[in-house]
Structures are given as C-alpha cells and as structure tokens.
Tab-separated table of N, CA and C in Angstrom:
chain	number	residue	atom	x	y	z
P	1	MET	N	-5.856	-12.963	31.601
P	1	MET	CA	-5.222	-13.482	30.716
P	1	MET	C	-5.730	-13.253	29.882
P	2	ARG	N	-7.207	-12.926	29.289
P	2	ARG	CA	-7.964	-12.409	28.385
P	2	ARG	C	-7.201	-11.088	28.017
P	3	LEU	N	-7.189	-10.324	29.081
P	3	LEU	CA	-6.858	-9.067	28.819
P	3	LEU	C	-5.836	-8.747	27.958
P	4	ILE	N	-4.668	-9.371	28.711
P	4	ILE	CA	-2.796	-9.604	27.962
P	4	ILE	C	-2.727	-9.947	26.935
P	5	THR	N	-3.857	-11.013	26.196
P	5	THR	CA	-3.455	-11.411	25.288
P	5	THR	C	-4.216	-10.248	23.996
P	6	ILE	N	-5.288	-9.630	24.747
P	6	ILE	CA	-5.985	-8.496	23.754
P	6	ILE	C	-5.057	-7.386	23.365
P	7	LEU	N	-4.209	-7.195	24.409
P	7	LEU	CA	-3.427	-5.803	24.405
P	7	LEU	C	-2.067	-6.810	23.423
P	8	PHE	N	-1.842	-7.722	23.859
P	8	PHE	CA	-0.788	-8.303	22.911
P	8	PHE	C	-1.122	-7.988	21.587
P	9	LEU	N	-2.858	-8.801	21.316
P	9	LEU	CA	-2.638	-8.479	19.662
P	9	LEU	C	-2.901	-7.215	19.231
P	10	LEU	N	-3.656	-5.943	20.209
P	10	LEU	CA	-3.414	-4.684	20.073
P	10	LEU	C	-2.186	-4.028	18.912
P	11	VAL	N	-0.548	-4.758	20.180
P	11	VAL	CA	0.285	-4.136	20.319
P	11	VAL	C	0.797	-4.543	18.611
P	12	CYS	N	0.720	-6.030	18.426
P	12	CYS	CA	1.011	-6.724	17.607
P	12	CYS	C	1.034	-5.855	15.800
P	13	ASN	N	-0.667	-5.823	16.413
P	13	ASN	CA	-1.446	-5.064	14.822
P	13	ASN	C	-0.962	-3.871	14.503
P	14	VAL	N	-0.512	-3.081	15.365
P	14	VAL	CA	-0.175	-1.671	15.155
P	14	VAL	C	1.345	-1.515	14.819
P	15	SER	N	2.221	-2.896	14.835
P	15	SER	CA	3.552	-3.037	14.501
P	15	SER	C	3.346	-3.490	13.033
P	16	PHE	N	2.468	-4.010	12.474
P	16	PHE	CA	2.359	-4.696	11.364
P	16	PHE	C	2.173	-3.673	10.151
P	17	ALA	N	2.553	-3.553	8.882
P	17	ALA	CA	2.084	-2.994	7.585
P	17	ALA	C	2.322	-1.691	8.099
P	18	GLN	N	3.411	-0.927	7.926
P	18	GLN	CA	3.792	0.152	8.100
P	18	GLN	C	3.601	0.918	6.428
P	19	TRP	N	3.317	1.884	6.030
P	19	TRP	CA	3.348	2.631	5.146
P	19	TRP	C	4.606	3.438	5.016
P	20	ASN	N	5.223	3.725	4.161
P	20	ASN	CA	6.225	4.321	3.718
P	20	ASN	C	5.472	5.589	2.693
P	21	THR	N	6.162	6.778	2.785
P	21	THR	CA	6.356	7.676	1.768
P	21	THR	C	6.844	8.232	0.990
P	22	ASN	N	8.617	7.584	1.433
P	22	ASN	CA	9.425	8.081	0.278
P	22	ASN	C	9.863	7.278	-0.432
P	23	PHE	N	9.690	6.871	-1.743
P	23	PHE	CA	9.759	5.832	-2.319
P	23	PHE	C	10.935	5.357	-2.501
P	24	GLU	N	12.129	6.415	-2.472
P	24	GLU	CA	13.554	5.943	-2.933
P	24	GLU	C	13.933	4.864	-1.559
P	25	THR	N	13.770	5.371	-0.288
P	25	THR	CA	13.615	4.255	0.902
P	25	THR	C	12.987	3.306	1.174
P	26	ALA	N	12.233	3.487	0.500
P	26	ALA	CA	10.848	2.162	-0.139
P	26	ALA	C	12.141	0.812	-0.819
P	27	LYS	N	12.386	1.745	-1.609
P	27	LYS	CA	13.087	1.283	-3.051
P	27	LYS	C	14.133	0.430	-2.264
P	28	GLN	N	15.137	0.728	-1.466
P	28	GLN	CA	16.101	0.430	-0.678
P	28	GLN	C	15.977	-0.463	-0.107
P	29	LYS	N	15.314	-0.438	0.929
P	29	LYS	CA	14.446	-1.811	1.759
P	29	LYS	C	14.172	-2.649	1.421
P	30	ALA	N	13.275	-2.548	-0.098
P	30	ALA	CA	12.773	-3.862	-0.792
P	30	ALA	C	14.029	-4.497	-1.134
P	31	GLY	N	14.960	-3.918	-2.081
P	31	GLY	CA	16.288	-4.516	-2.292
P	31	GLY	C	16.780	-5.467	-1.010
P	32	THR	N	17.339	-4.148	0.144
P	32	THR	CA	17.712	-4.956	1.210
P	32	THR	C	17.074	-6.150	1.877
P	33	GLU	N	15.961	-6.281	1.903
P	33	GLU	CA	15.052	-7.308	2.287
P	33	GLU	C	14.687	-8.225	1.251
P	34	HIS	N	14.916	-8.251	0.004
P	34	HIS	CA	14.563	-9.367	-0.807
P	34	HIS	C	12.872	-9.087	-1.144
P	35	LYS	N	12.269	-7.903	-0.957
P	35	LYS	CA	10.828	-8.135	-0.928
P	35	LYS	C	10.479	-7.064	-2.159
P	36	ASN	N	9.381	-6.849	-2.572
P	36	ASN	CA	8.767	-6.107	-3.788
P	36	ASN	C	7.592	-5.270	-2.927
P	37	ILE	N	7.938	-4.226	-3.688
P	37	ILE	CA	6.746	-2.738	-3.075
P	37	ILE	C	5.733	-3.021	-3.952
P	38	LEU	N	4.147	-2.438	-2.959
P	38	LEU	CA	3.281	-2.416	-3.150
P	38	LEU	C	2.761	-0.991	-2.921
P	39	LEU	N	2.628	-0.239	-4.459
P	39	LEU	CA	2.404	1.404	-4.480
P	39	LEU	C	0.818	1.561	-4.628
P	40	ASN	N	0.311	2.362	-3.534
P	40	ASN	CA	-0.980	2.526	-3.783
P	40	ASN	C	-1.276	3.962	-3.814
P	41	PHE	N	-1.863	4.721	-4.739
P	41	PHE	CA	-2.274	5.807	-5.088
P	41	PHE	C	-3.287	6.033	-4.723
P	42	SER	N	-3.946	7.038	-3.831
P	42	SER	CA	-5.051	7.578	-2.771
P	42	SER	C	-5.283	9.059	-3.094
P	43	GLY	N	-6.493	9.087	-2.474
P	43	GLY	CA	-6.906	10.597	-2.096
P	43	GLY	C	-7.926	10.090	-1.039
P	44	SER	N	-6.875	10.268	0.467
P	44	SER	CA	-7.193	10.221	1.773
P	44	SER	C	-8.241	10.781	2.497
P	45	ASP	N	-8.379	11.820	1.356
P	45	ASP	CA	-9.944	12.869	2.243
P	45	ASP	C	-10.710	12.757	0.835
P	46	TRP	N	-11.133	12.115	0.091
P	46	TRP	CA	-12.071	12.697	-0.896
P	46	TRP	C	-12.318	11.591	-1.506
P	47	CYS	N	-11.378	10.545	-1.925
P	47	CYS	CA	-11.527	9.212	-2.098
P	47	CYS	C	-12.757	8.205	-1.652
P	48	GLY	N	-14.248	7.687	-1.813
P	48	GLY	CA	-14.620	6.806	-0.955
P	48	GLY	C	-13.999	5.529	-1.353
P	49	PRO	N	-13.803	4.868	-2.618
P	49	PRO	CA	-12.965	3.419	-3.015
P	49	PRO	C	-11.548	3.730	-1.877
P	50	CYS	N	-10.818	4.723	-2.149
P	50	CYS	CA	-9.786	4.338	-1.479
P	50	CYS	C	-9.578	4.436	-0.108
P	51	ILE	N	-10.692	4.956	0.681
P	51	ILE	CA	-10.369	5.086	2.218
P	51	ILE	C	-11.100	3.738	2.491
P	52	ARG	N	-12.273	3.237	1.504
P	52	ARG	CA	-12.694	1.376	2.122
P	52	ARG	C	-11.388	0.877	1.801
P	53	MET	N	-10.503	1.170	0.933
P	53	MET	CA	-9.715	-0.113	0.648
P	53	MET	C	-8.920	0.264	1.437
P	54	HIS	N	-7.927	1.045	2.061
P	54	HIS	CA	-6.859	0.932	3.091
P	54	HIS	C	-7.934	0.673	4.363
P	55	LYS	N	-9.276	1.321	4.710
P	55	LYS	CA	-10.005	-0.147	5.843
P	55	LYS	C	-10.116	-1.232	5.637
P	56	GLU	N	-10.930	-1.938	4.756
P	56	GLU	CA	-11.099	-2.938	4.533
P	56	GLU	C	-10.104	-4.148	4.137
P	57	ILE	N	-9.435	-3.822	3.338
P	57	ILE	CA	-8.466	-4.801	2.879
P	57	ILE	C	-7.044	-4.120	3.202
P	58	PHE	N	-6.934	-3.298	3.247
P	58	PHE	CA	-5.574	-2.935	4.063
P	58	PHE	C	-5.102	-3.319	5.438
P	59	GLY	N	-6.446	-3.107	5.965
P	59	GLY	CA	-6.625	-2.985	7.669
P	59	GLY	C	-6.840	-4.265	7.973
P	60	ASP	N	-7.014	-5.236	6.899
P	60	ASP	CA	-7.406	-6.630	7.772
P	60	ASP	C	-6.007	-7.315	7.704
P	61	THR	N	-6.427	-8.119	8.757
P	61	THR	CA	-5.540	-8.508	9.626
P	61	THR	C	-4.409	-9.810	8.757
P	62	VAL	N	-5.140	-10.527	7.688
P	62	VAL	CA	-4.143	-10.975	6.543
P	62	VAL	C	-3.345	-10.444	6.182
P	63	PHE	N	-4.034	-9.373	5.251
P	63	PHE	CA	-3.062	-8.183	4.552
P	63	PHE	C	-2.281	-7.943	5.375
P	64	LYS	N	-2.037	-7.269	6.527
P	64	LYS	CA	-1.206	-6.781	7.543
P	64	LYS	C	-0.068	-8.000	7.190
P	65	SER	N	-0.465	-8.710	7.841
P	65	SER	CA	0.562	-10.168	8.480
P	65	SER	C	1.368	-10.321	6.944
P	66	PHE	N	0.548	-10.573	5.734
P	66	PHE	CA	1.425	-10.856	4.806
P	66	PHE	C	2.316	-9.719	4.242
P	67	ALA	N	1.926	-8.679	4.152
P	67	ALA	CA	2.987	-6.981	4.052
P	67	ALA	C	3.937	-6.989	4.501
P	68	ASP	N	3.505	-7.130	6.108
P	68	ASP	CA	4.740	-6.728	7.138
P	68	ASP	C	6.056	-8.027	6.568
P	69	SER	N	5.365	-9.351	6.370
P	69	SER	CA	6.167	-10.390	6.153
P	69	SER	C	7.119	-10.324	4.751
P	70	SER	N	6.413	-9.393	3.711
P	70	SER	CA	6.529	-10.047	2.134
P	70	SER	C	6.598	-8.691	1.505
P	71	LEU	N	6.175	-7.520	1.669
P	71	LEU	CA	6.551	-6.450	1.224
P	71	LEU	C	6.511	-5.180	1.407
P	72	VAL	N	7.196	-4.191	1.137
P	72	VAL	CA	7.336	-2.609	1.577
P	72	VAL	C	6.204	-2.327	0.350
P	73	LEU	N	5.194	-1.699	1.685
P	73	LEU	CA	3.826	-1.029	1.155
P	73	LEU	C	5.049	0.723	1.367
P	74	VAL	N	4.322	1.473	-0.021
P	74	VAL	CA	4.180	2.968	-0.425
P	74	VAL	C	2.765	3.732	-0.303
P	75	ASN	N	2.399	4.793	0.089
P	75	ASN	CA	1.282	5.285	-0.049
P	75	ASN	C	1.400	6.370	-0.676
P	76	ALA	N	1.200	7.007	-2.202
P	76	ALA	CA	1.291	7.664	-2.579
P	76	ALA	C	0.019	8.617	-2.439
P	77	ASP	N	0.024	9.494	-1.468
P	77	ASP	CA	-1.277	10.257	-1.274
P	77	ASP	C	-1.886	11.158	-2.147
P	78	PHE	N	-3.206	11.650	-2.456
P	78	PHE	CA	-3.360	12.897	-3.272
P	78	PHE	C	-4.500	13.664	-2.710
P	79	PRO	N	-4.521	14.193	-1.136
P	79	PRO	CA	-5.619	14.869	-0.356
P	79	PRO	C	-5.951	16.036	-1.317
P	80	ARG	N	-6.851	16.592	-0.917
P	80	ARG	CA	-7.551	17.449	-1.968
P	80	ARG	C	-7.617	18.593	-0.585
P	81	MET	N	-8.193	18.701	0.918
P	81	MET	CA	-7.889	19.177	1.948
P	81	MET	C	-7.161	20.141	2.033
P	82	LYS	N	-7.332	21.049	2.631
P	82	LYS	CA	-6.285	22.263	2.742
P	82	LYS	C	-5.419	21.061	3.894
P	83	LYS	N	-6.521	21.148	4.519
P	83	LYS	CA	-5.525	20.840	6.349
P	83	LYS	C	-4.972	19.534	6.339
P	84	ASN	N	-5.327	18.894	5.021
P	84	ASN	CA	-4.186	17.643	4.903
P	84	ASN	C	-3.270	17.547	3.834
P	85	GLN	N	-2.704	18.748	3.049
P	85	GLN	CA	-1.927	19.067	2.657
P	85	GLN	C	-0.207	18.555	3.051
P	86	LEU	N	0.032	17.844	1.781
P	86	LEU	CA	1.244	16.961	2.017
P	86	LEU	C	2.678	18.201	1.935
P	87	ASP	N	3.808	17.595	2.709
P	87	ASP	CA	4.779	18.713	2.844
P	87	ASP	C	4.804	18.640	1.348
P	88	LYS	N	5.938	19.491	0.684
P	88	LYS	CA	6.288	20.236	-0.749
P	88	LYS	C	6.869	18.441	-1.703
P	89	THR	N	7.642	18.245	-0.448
P	89	THR	CA	8.397	17.154	-1.180
P	89	THR	C	7.853	16.115	-1.716
P	90	VAL	N	6.842	15.634	-0.398
P	90	VAL	CA	6.311	14.680	0.030
P	90	VAL	C	5.390	14.437	-1.989
P	91	GLN	N	4.967	15.999	-1.618
P	91	GLN	CA	3.907	16.084	-3.124
P	91	GLN	C	4.542	15.809	-3.910
P	92	ALA	N	6.002	16.251	-4.435
P	92	ALA	CA	6.599	16.556	-5.521
P	92	ALA	C	6.771	14.982	-5.759
P	93	GLN	N	7.461	13.885	-5.011
P	93	GLN	CA	7.399	12.925	-5.133
P	93	GLN	C	6.234	12.157	-5.854
P	94	ASN	N	4.788	12.300	-5.166
P	94	ASN	CA	4.087	11.598	-5.308
P	94	ASN	C	3.717	11.761	-7.249
P	95	ASN	N	3.907	13.192	-7.087
P	95	ASN	CA	3.317	13.787	-8.523
P	95	ASN	C	4.488	12.536	-9.659
P	96	LYS	N	5.614	12.821	-9.145
P	96	LYS	CA	6.427	11.960	-10.380
P	96	LYS	C	6.360	10.582	-10.419
P	97	LEU	N	5.757	10.003	-9.330
P	97	LEU	CA	5.358	8.948	-9.004
P	97	LEU	C	4.007	8.195	-10.390
P	98	ALA	N	3.393	9.191	-9.789
P	98	ALA	CA	1.835	9.315	-10.736
P	98	ALA	C	2.392	9.716	-12.313
P	99	ASP	N	2.996	10.582	-12.394
P	99	ASP	CA	3.614	10.785	-14.064
P	99	ASP	C	4.481	9.149	-14.280
P	100	GLN	N	5.099	8.440	-13.432
P	100	GLN	CA	5.582	6.992	-14.281
P	100	GLN	C	4.475	6.185	-14.158
P	101	TYR	N	3.738	6.133	-13.231
P	101	TYR	CA	3.182	4.786	-13.031
P	101	TYR	C	1.514	4.739	-12.774
P	102	ASN	N	1.466	6.173	-12.970
P	102	ASN	CA	-0.107	6.242	-13.229
P	102	ASN	C	-0.950	7.393	-13.166
P	103	SER	N	-0.432	7.547	-15.034
P	103	SER	CA	-0.587	8.550	-15.852
P	103	SER	C	-2.022	9.001	-16.182
P	104	LYS	N	-2.729	7.417	-15.905
P	104	LYS	CA	-4.227	8.358	-15.987
P	104	LYS	C	-5.081	9.006	-15.013
P	105	GLY	N	-4.525	9.000	-14.168
P	105	GLY	CA	-5.167	9.329	-12.775
P	105	GLY	C	-5.993	8.475	-12.028
P	106	ILE	N	-6.035	7.243	-11.792
P	106	ILE	CA	-6.851	6.500	-11.092
P	106	ILE	C	-6.570	6.543	-9.969
P	107	PHE	N	-8.029	6.307	-8.987
P	107	PHE	CA	-8.212	6.141	-7.715
P	107	PHE	C	-9.214	5.208	-7.516
P	108	PRO	N	-8.756	4.690	-6.279
P	108	PRO	CA	-7.236	4.045	-6.117
P	108	PRO	C	-6.814	2.852	-7.353
P	109	TYR	N	-5.488	2.995	-6.934
P	109	TYR	CA	-4.764	2.689	-8.262
P	109	TYR	C	-3.519	1.944	-7.237
P	110	THR	N	-3.279	0.725	-7.230
P	110	THR	CA	-2.169	-0.146	-6.477
P	110	THR	C	-1.838	-1.098	-8.014
P	111	ILE	N	-0.196	-1.100	-7.435
P	111	ILE	CA	0.782	-1.401	-8.252
P	111	ILE	C	1.679	-2.161	-7.465
P	112	LEU	N	2.140	-3.329	-8.121
P	112	LEU	CA	3.433	-4.452	-7.434
P	112	LEU	C	3.757	-4.120	-8.159
P	113	LEU	N	5.219	-3.681	-7.593
P	113	LEU	CA	6.779	-3.526	-8.431
P	113	LEU	C	7.434	-4.500	-7.661
P	114	SER	N	8.555	-4.667	-8.132
P	114	SER	CA	9.888	-5.407	-8.011
P	114	SER	C	10.539	-4.118	-7.379
P	115	ALA	N	11.613	-4.727	-6.459
P	115	ALA	CA	12.308	-3.922	-5.574
P	115	ALA	C	13.102	-2.542	-6.589
P	116	GLU	N	13.328	-2.726	-7.874
P	116	GLU	CA	13.953	-2.177	-9.198
P	116	GLU	C	12.759	-1.366	-9.549
P	117	GLY	N	11.546	-1.841	-9.369
P	117	GLY	CA	10.692	-0.560	-9.541
P	117	GLY	C	10.071	-0.713	-10.953
P	118	LYS	N	10.018	-2.566	-11.567
P	118	LYS	CA	9.489	-3.173	-12.737
P	118	LYS	C	8.324	-3.605	-11.913
P	119	VAL	N	7.078	-3.008	-12.751
P	119	VAL	CA	5.742	-3.390	-12.579
P	119	VAL	C	5.086	-4.728	-13.134
P	120	LEU	N	4.973	-5.457	-12.082
P	120	LEU	CA	4.410	-6.689	-11.888
P	120	LEU	C	3.001	-7.017	-12.084
P	121	ARG	N	2.082	-6.251	-11.462
P	121	ARG	CA	0.812	-6.083	-11.871
P	121	ARG	C	0.222	-4.877	-11.462
P	122	ALA	N	-0.728	-4.734	-11.882
P	122	ALA	CA	-1.268	-3.282	-11.090
P	122	ALA	C	-3.349	-3.761	-11.154
P	123	TRP	N	-3.457	-2.842	-10.239
P	123	TRP	CA	-5.000	-3.422	-9.830
P	123	TRP	C	-5.919	-1.756	-9.788
P	124	GLU	N	-6.838	-1.759	-11.120
P	124	GLU	CA	-7.562	-0.429	-10.935
P	124	GLU	C	-8.617	-0.545	-10.335
P	125	GLY	N	-8.604	0.739	-9.392
P	125	GLY	CA	-10.119	0.711	-8.175
P	125	GLY	C	-10.282	-0.101	-7.120
P	126	LEU	N	-11.210	-0.176	-6.717
P	126	LEU	CA	-11.353	-1.211	-5.188
P	126	LEU	C	-11.462	-2.890	-5.658
P	127	PRO	N	-11.086	-3.536	-5.210
P	127	PRO	CA	-10.448	-5.021	-5.744
P	127	PRO	C	-12.078	-5.180	-4.924
P	128	LYS	N	-12.670	-6.246	-6.397
P	128	LYS	CA	-14.037	-6.944	-5.741
P	128	LYS	C	-13.559	-8.035	-4.845
P	129	GLU	N	-12.310	-8.094	-4.899
P	129	GLU	CA	-11.664	-9.323	-4.060
P	129	GLU	C	-12.398	-9.226	-2.341
P	130	THR	N	-12.137	-10.693	-1.300
P	130	THR	CA	-12.169	-10.518	-0.049
P	130	THR	C	-10.378	-9.522	0.001
P	131	PRO	N	-10.788	-9.421	1.337
P	131	PRO	CA	-8.980	-9.165	1.617
P	131	PRO	C	-8.123	-10.410	1.399
P	132	GLN	N	-8.632	-11.836	1.740
P	132	GLN	CA	-7.776	-12.843	1.472
P	132	GLN	C	-7.472	-12.928	0.264
P	133	GLU	N	-8.451	-12.883	-0.864
P	133	GLU	CA	-7.990	-13.330	-2.192
P	133	GLU	C	-7.226	-12.117	-2.741
P	134	PHE	N	-7.357	-10.950	-2.292
P	134	PHE	CA	-6.574	-9.729	-3.059
P	134	PHE	C	-5.073	-10.584	-2.047
P	135	THR	N	-5.040	-10.543	-1.181
P	135	THR	CA	-3.691	-10.856	-0.635
P	135	THR	C	-2.856	-12.252	-1.346
P	136	SER	N	-3.963	-13.439	-1.510
P	136	SER	CA	-3.324	-14.597	-2.388
P	136	SER	C	-3.433	-13.538	-3.727
P	137	GLU	N	-3.587	-13.132	-4.696
P	137	GLU	CA	-3.202	-12.390	-5.712
P	137	GLU	C	-2.105	-11.668	-5.544
P	138	ILE	N	-2.013	-10.871	-4.485
P	138	ILE	CA	-0.764	-10.281	-4.954
P	138	ILE	C	0.836	-11.724	-4.592
P	139	ASN	N	0.419	-12.401	-3.497
P	139	ASN	CA	1.292	-13.605	-3.224
P	139	ASN	C	1.786	-14.316	-4.594
P	140	THR	N	0.675	-14.373	-5.377
P	140	THR	CA	0.623	-15.442	-6.748
P	140	THR	C	1.326	-14.224	-7.543
P	141	SER	N	1.504	-13.091	-7.640
P	141	SER	CA	2.020	-12.575	-8.311
P	141	SER	C	3.449	-11.779	-8.032
P	142	THR	N	3.685	-12.399	-6.596
P	142	THR	CA	5.271	-11.670	-6.111
P	142	THR	C	6.000	-12.236	-6.965
P	143	HIS	N	5.707	-13.626	-7.332
P	143	HIS	CA	7.023	-14.526	-7.954
P	143	HIS	C	7.112	-14.216	-9.418
P	144	VAL	N	6.276	-13.718	-9.876
P	144	VAL	CA	6.379	-12.873	-11.316
P	144	VAL	C	7.730	-12.397	-11.335
P	145	GLY	N	8.220	-12.703	-12.672
P	145	GLY	CA	9.994	-12.083	-12.833
P	145	GLY	C	10.985	-12.112	-11.846
P	146	LYS	N	10.761	-13.052	-10.914
P	146	LYS	CA	12.187	-13.863	-10.219
P	146	LYS	C	12.406	-15.143	-10.553
C-alpha cells in the first residue's frame, strides 16, 4: 500500500505546474480559465539564483499545487550554452517579452500578470521568503485589479 501511495504522489507531482514557453497560448489559456500568468525570466544554465528558484520555490509541492489550480506559468529562458539554445521562434518571443517586461535584464525576474498582460506584481531576484510565503504573496496579489 505504501508503494502505491508513493507512486501516486510521484505521478501527481509530475502533472503539477506545467511551464509554458508560448506566451500567446498562455494568455489564451489564462483568459479561458480565468487565471493570472506568472512569467519568470531565467538563465537556466548560467544563473545560480535562477536555478535555485526553480528548484527550491517552483519545485516545492505547495507552490506546484497552488500554481496548478490558480496560475498559468510561462518561462522566458535565456540559456548561454550552445547545447541549450532555444528554437529561434521561442528565443525571438523571449526577447520580445524581455523588451516589454524586463528591459533592465534582471535574472531571475518574476512577474504576475493578468490574463490581458497587465503587471500586477513583480519580484526581482531570488525571493528571500520560503516557498509557502512566496506562494502566499502571489495568492494575495492575484486579487489585485480584479
């Protein structure tokens, strides 16, 4: 019975918090599902705080559960290693998102957006809060502008 429970939790954990790479698709999904968008700018293969944020905060079960039910997640990644380079279409979209939402080039940079793309709240760098506290901040901020 214990093995079944562990397998169930692992399977459920995989289905939580799917990160999108297409912003327009994410906006449509957010509008249809009446959710906000959490846009994260990261350097997945060179930015230590970005790597930690994805592991420690976005990888936390409390965050994953909340995000699955309340957010549409978008990752605008800017890898540097040749082996990790993104498709040209995705890279062009990420550059456009950076021009619009992250002109200072801050990494990590996380923005809570309405389904229409209006900025509700932004976080610069790796949050000092626990994953639970960070999730609570997002939850509180989701009601802004509604």
